[in-house]
Amino acid sequence: MQELSKEPTGILYLIGRAEKVISSQLRKTLKPLGLSLRHYTALSVFSTHQTISSAKLAELTIVSPQAANELIKDMEQKGWITKQPDPNHGRIIQIYLTKKGKDLLIGCNNAVADLDAHIFGHLPEKEIINLKNHLKRVLK
């Protein structure tokens, strides 16, 4: 029988702990910019996908459709996104980043890049590249 270690050390445990620390640091970084972590994630998704429906946003940001709709309403009121009917499907509404949303995302991306450098800057570049590649493979 295998002896229990004093502290969990499995990969899933370590990734979970890292996620908690990183999420906390991201929230602290984004708060002065007026964004929550959900806002930043949604803006990033909108930027990556150019146009997207609220259902797809919910799927990609891992929130309920209701939470995605509330997020969209909030972001639209703040002028970060705009909604337009899909020209091919009248019932589908596509969501786009506004200039204000794009500018905000640029500022956030810069702040997050600084945080990334702070957290991982002590690692050699080769290790950072390897870590990114391993994480991408895990996500597939």
PDB file of C-alpha atoms in Angstrom:
ATOM      1  CA  MET A   1       0.000   0.000   0.000  1.00  0.00           C
ATOM      2  CA  GLN A   2       1.314   3.397  -0.994  1.00  0.00           C
ATOM      3  CA  GLU A   3       2.003   5.803   1.855  1.00  0.00           C
ATOM      4  CA  LEU A   4       0.109   9.101   1.768  1.00  0.00           C
ATOM      5  CA  SER A   5       2.243  12.185   1.346  1.00  0.00           C
ATOM      6  CA  LYS A   6       1.764  15.119   3.715  1.00  0.00           C
ATOM      7  CA  GLU A   7       0.656  17.375   0.858  1.00  0.00           C
ATOM      8  CA  PRO A   8      -1.019  16.616  -2.465  1.00  0.00           C
ATOM      9  CA  THR A   9       1.511  16.927  -5.276  1.00  0.00           C
ATOM     10  CA  GLY A  10      -0.306  15.555  -8.336  1.00  0.00           C
ATOM     11  CA  ILE A  11      -0.352  17.553 -11.555  1.00  0.00           C
ATOM     12  CA  LEU A  12      -4.071  18.315 -11.272  1.00  0.00           C
ATOM     13  CA  TYR A  13      -3.636  19.580  -7.733  1.00  0.00           C
ATOM     14  CA  LEU A  14      -0.710  21.801  -8.710  1.00  0.00           C
ATOM     15  CA  ILE A  15      -2.549  23.186 -11.744  1.00  0.00           C
ATOM     16  CA  GLY A  16      -5.573  23.896  -9.559  1.00  0.00           C
ATOM     17  CA  ARG A  17      -3.447  25.744  -7.000  1.00  0.00           C
ATOM     18  CA  ALA A  18      -1.701  27.688  -9.769  1.00  0.00           C
ATOM     19  CA  GLU A  19      -5.079  28.616 -11.258  1.00  0.00           C
ATOM     20  CA  LYS A  20      -6.265  30.005  -7.924  1.00  0.00           C
ATOM     21  CA  VAL A  21      -3.129  32.130  -7.483  1.00  0.00           C
ATOM     22  CA  ILE A  22      -3.176  33.340 -11.085  1.00  0.00           C
ATOM     23  CA  SER A  23      -6.908  34.167 -10.995  1.00  0.00           C
ATOM     24  CA  SER A  24      -6.399  36.194  -7.831  1.00  0.00           C
ATOM     25  CA  GLN A  25      -3.501  38.102  -9.387  1.00  0.00           C
ATOM     26  CA  LEU A  26      -5.480  38.682 -12.595  1.00  0.00           C
ATOM     27  CA  ARG A  27      -8.416  40.104 -10.610  1.00  0.00           C
ATOM     28  CA  LYS A  28      -6.059  42.485  -8.774  1.00  0.00           C
ATOM     29  CA  THR A  29      -4.486  43.532 -12.095  1.00  0.00           C
ATOM     30  CA  LEU A  30      -7.797  44.115 -13.879  1.00  0.00           C
ATOM     31  CA  LYS A  31      -9.693  45.832 -11.060  1.00  0.00           C
ATOM     32  CA  PRO A  32      -8.012  49.250 -11.500  1.00  0.00           C
ATOM     33  CA  LEU A  33      -8.943  49.064 -15.189  1.00  0.00           C
ATOM     34  CA  GLY A  34     -12.616  48.585 -14.277  1.00  0.00           C
ATOM     35  CA  LEU A  35     -12.895  44.976 -15.373  1.00  0.00           C
ATOM     36  CA  SER A  36     -13.675  41.669 -13.774  1.00  0.00           C
ATOM     37  CA  LEU A  37     -11.965  38.495 -14.885  1.00  0.00           C
ATOM     38  CA  ARG A  38     -15.191  37.529 -16.718  1.00  0.00           C
ATOM     39  CA  HIS A  39     -15.186  40.856 -18.568  1.00  0.00           C
ATOM     40  CA  TYR A  40     -11.592  40.348 -19.646  1.00  0.00           C
ATOM     41  CA  THR A  41     -12.248  36.779 -20.749  1.00  0.00           C
ATOM     42  CA  ALA A  42     -15.304  37.854 -22.741  1.00  0.00           C
ATOM     43  CA  LEU A  43     -13.463  40.759 -24.399  1.00  0.00           C
ATOM     44  CA  SER A  44     -10.670  38.358 -25.342  1.00  0.00           C
ATOM     45  CA  VAL A  45     -13.171  35.902 -26.820  1.00  0.00           C
ATOM     46  CA  PHE A  46     -14.876  38.672 -28.803  1.00  0.00           C
ATOM     47  CA  SER A  47     -11.501  39.825 -30.099  1.00  0.00           C
ATOM     48  CA  THR A  48     -10.427  36.327 -31.110  1.00  0.00           C
ATOM     49  CA  HIS A  49     -13.695  35.392 -32.809  1.00  0.00           C
ATOM     50  CA  GLN A  50     -14.502  38.810 -34.323  1.00  0.00           C
ATOM     51  CA  THR A  51     -18.263  38.053 -34.280  1.00  0.00           C
ATOM     52  CA  ILE A  52     -19.908  35.679 -31.889  1.00  0.00           C
ATOM     53  CA  SER A  53     -23.325  34.789 -30.530  1.00  0.00           C
ATOM     54  CA  SER A  54     -24.212  34.873 -26.836  1.00  0.00           C
ATOM     55  CA  ALA A  55     -24.602  31.077 -26.828  1.00  0.00           C
ATOM     56  CA  LYS A  56     -21.080  30.641 -28.168  1.00  0.00           C
ATOM     57  CA  LEU A  57     -19.768  33.172 -25.632  1.00  0.00           C
ATOM     58  CA  ALA A  58     -21.321  31.139 -22.815  1.00  0.00           C
ATOM     59  CA  GLU A  59     -19.672  27.987 -24.147  1.00  0.00           C
ATOM     60  CA  LEU A  60     -16.226  29.558 -24.562  1.00  0.00           C
ATOM     61  CA  THR A  61     -16.202  31.384 -21.230  1.00  0.00           C
ATOM     62  CA  ILE A  62     -17.634  28.422 -19.322  1.00  0.00           C
ATOM     63  CA  VAL A  63     -20.614  30.306 -17.885  1.00  0.00           C
ATOM     64  CA  SER A  64     -24.322  29.660 -18.089  1.00  0.00           C
ATOM     65  CA  PRO A  65     -26.283  31.230 -20.956  1.00  0.00           C
ATOM     66  CA  GLN A  66     -28.012  33.470 -18.390  1.00  0.00           C
ATOM     67  CA  ALA A  67     -24.657  34.666 -17.007  1.00  0.00           C
ATOM     68  CA  ALA A  68     -23.422  35.316 -20.550  1.00  0.00           C
ATOM     69  CA  ASN A  69     -26.533  37.390 -21.305  1.00  0.00           C
ATOM     70  CA  GLU A  70     -26.006  39.469 -18.149  1.00  0.00           C
ATOM     71  CA  LEU A  71     -22.350  39.958 -19.069  1.00  0.00           C
ATOM     72  CA  ILE A  72     -23.338  41.071 -22.573  1.00  0.00           C
ATOM     73  CA  LYS A  73     -25.902  43.569 -21.222  1.00  0.00           C
ATOM     74  CA  ASP A  74     -23.316  45.030 -18.853  1.00  0.00           C
ATOM     75  CA  MET A  75     -20.632  45.282 -21.542  1.00  0.00           C
ATOM     76  CA  GLU A  76     -23.058  46.840 -24.019  1.00  0.00           C
ATOM     77  CA  GLN A  77     -24.113  49.463 -21.442  1.00  0.00           C
ATOM     78  CA  LYS A  78     -20.448  50.301 -20.896  1.00  0.00           C
ATOM     79  CA  GLY A  79     -19.955  50.742 -24.647  1.00  0.00           C
ATOM     80  CA  TRP A  80     -17.434  47.903 -25.005  1.00  0.00           C
ATOM     81  CA  ILE A  81     -19.519  45.857 -27.447  1.00  0.00           C
ATOM     82  CA  THR A  82     -22.311  46.340 -29.940  1.00  0.00           C
ATOM     83  CA  LYS A  83     -24.925  43.879 -31.175  1.00  0.00           C
ATOM     84  CA  GLN A  84     -26.214  43.519 -34.725  1.00  0.00           C
ATOM     85  CA  PRO A  85     -28.513  41.011 -36.416  1.00  0.00           C
ATOM     86  CA  ASP A  86     -26.712  38.339 -38.436  1.00  0.00           C
ATOM     87  CA  PRO A  87     -27.280  39.187 -42.131  1.00  0.00           C
ATOM     88  CA  ASN A  88     -27.841  35.497 -42.955  1.00  0.00           C
ATOM     89  CA  HIS A  89     -29.990  34.520 -39.963  1.00  0.00           C
ATOM     90  CA  GLY A  90     -32.420  37.165 -38.743  1.00  0.00           C
ATOM     91  CA  ARG A  91     -32.887  35.570 -35.303  1.00  0.00           C
ATOM     92  CA  ILE A  92     -29.156  35.384 -34.553  1.00  0.00           C
ATOM     93  CA  ILE A  93     -27.519  38.430 -32.983  1.00  0.00           C
ATOM     94  CA  GLN A  94     -23.798  38.875 -33.566  1.00  0.00           C
ATOM     95  CA  ILE A  95     -21.657  40.739 -31.040  1.00  0.00           C
ATOM     96  CA  TYR A  96     -18.702  42.938 -31.966  1.00  0.00           C
ATOM     97  CA  LEU A  97     -16.104  44.851 -29.976  1.00  0.00           C
ATOM     98  CA  THR A  98     -16.404  48.624 -30.244  1.00  0.00           C
ATOM     99  CA  LYS A  99     -13.366  50.876 -30.527  1.00  0.00           C
ATOM    100  CA  LYS A 100     -13.733  51.558 -26.798  1.00  0.00           C
ATOM    101  CA  GLY A 101     -13.762  47.802 -26.148  1.00  0.00           C
ATOM    102  CA  LYS A 102     -10.724  47.224 -28.370  1.00  0.00           C
ATOM    103  CA  ASP A 103      -8.784  50.027 -26.679  1.00  0.00           C
ATOM    104  CA  LEU A 104      -9.694  48.675 -23.242  1.00  0.00           C
ATOM    105  CA  LEU A 105      -8.608  45.181 -24.263  1.00  0.00           C
ATOM    106  CA  ILE A 106      -5.241  46.499 -25.470  1.00  0.00           C
ATOM    107  CA  GLY A 107      -4.658  48.123 -22.076  1.00  0.00           C
ATOM    108  CA  CYS A 108      -5.711  44.933 -20.292  1.00  0.00           C
ATOM    109  CA  ASN A 109      -3.525  42.759 -22.488  1.00  0.00           C
ATOM    110  CA  ASN A 110      -0.543  44.976 -21.657  1.00  0.00           C
ATOM    111  CA  ALA A 111      -1.285  44.749 -17.926  1.00  0.00           C
ATOM    112  CA  VAL A 112      -1.721  40.966 -18.156  1.00  0.00           C
ATOM    113  CA  ALA A 113       1.533  40.657 -20.135  1.00  0.00           C
ATOM    114  CA  ASP A 114       3.304  42.537 -17.323  1.00  0.00           C
ATOM    115  CA  LEU A 115       1.770  40.148 -14.787  1.00  0.00           C
ATOM    116  CA  ASP A 116       2.810  37.181 -16.937  1.00  0.00           C
ATOM    117  CA  ALA A 117       6.385  38.485 -16.995  1.00  0.00           C
ATOM    118  CA  HIS A 118       6.292  39.009 -13.221  1.00  0.00           C
ATOM    119  CA  ILE A 119       5.042  35.476 -12.526  1.00  0.00           C
ATOM    120  CA  PHE A 120       7.097  33.592 -15.117  1.00  0.00           C
ATOM    121  CA  GLY A 121       9.960  35.996 -15.837  1.00  0.00           C
ATOM    122  CA  HIS A 122      12.401  34.080 -13.641  1.00  0.00           C
ATOM    123  CA  LEU A 123      12.129  31.009 -15.893  1.00  0.00           C
ATOM    124  CA  PRO A 124      14.480  30.565 -18.847  1.00  0.00           C
ATOM    125  CA  GLU A 125      12.774  31.265 -22.181  1.00  0.00           C
ATOM    126  CA  LYS A 126      13.139  27.635 -23.266  1.00  0.00           C
ATOM    127  CA  GLU A 127      11.224  26.458 -20.183  1.00  0.00           C
ATOM    128  CA  ILE A 128       8.470  29.014 -20.825  1.00  0.00           C
ATOM    129  CA  ILE A 129       8.105  27.800 -24.406  1.00  0.00           C
ATOM    130  CA  ASN A 130       7.992  24.185 -23.196  1.00  0.00           C
ATOM    131  CA  LEU A 131       5.394  25.036 -20.540  1.00  0.00           C
ATOM    132  CA  LYS A 132       3.185  26.789 -23.116  1.00  0.00           C
ATOM    133  CA  ASN A 133       3.479  23.842 -25.494  1.00  0.00           C
ATOM    134  CA  HIS A 134       2.631  21.327 -22.759  1.00  0.00           C
ATOM    135  CA  LEU A 135      -0.380  23.346 -21.643  1.00  0.00           C
ATOM    136  CA  LYS A 136      -1.641  23.680 -25.227  1.00  0.00           C
ATOM    137  CA  ARG A 137      -1.403  19.904 -25.660  1.00  0.00           C
ATOM    138  CA  VAL A 138      -3.283  19.335 -22.386  1.00  0.00           C
ATOM    139  CA  LEU A 139      -6.036  21.703 -23.542  1.00  0.00           C
ATOM    140  CA  LYS A 140      -6.495  19.770 -26.768  1.00  0.00           C
TER     141      LYS A 140
END
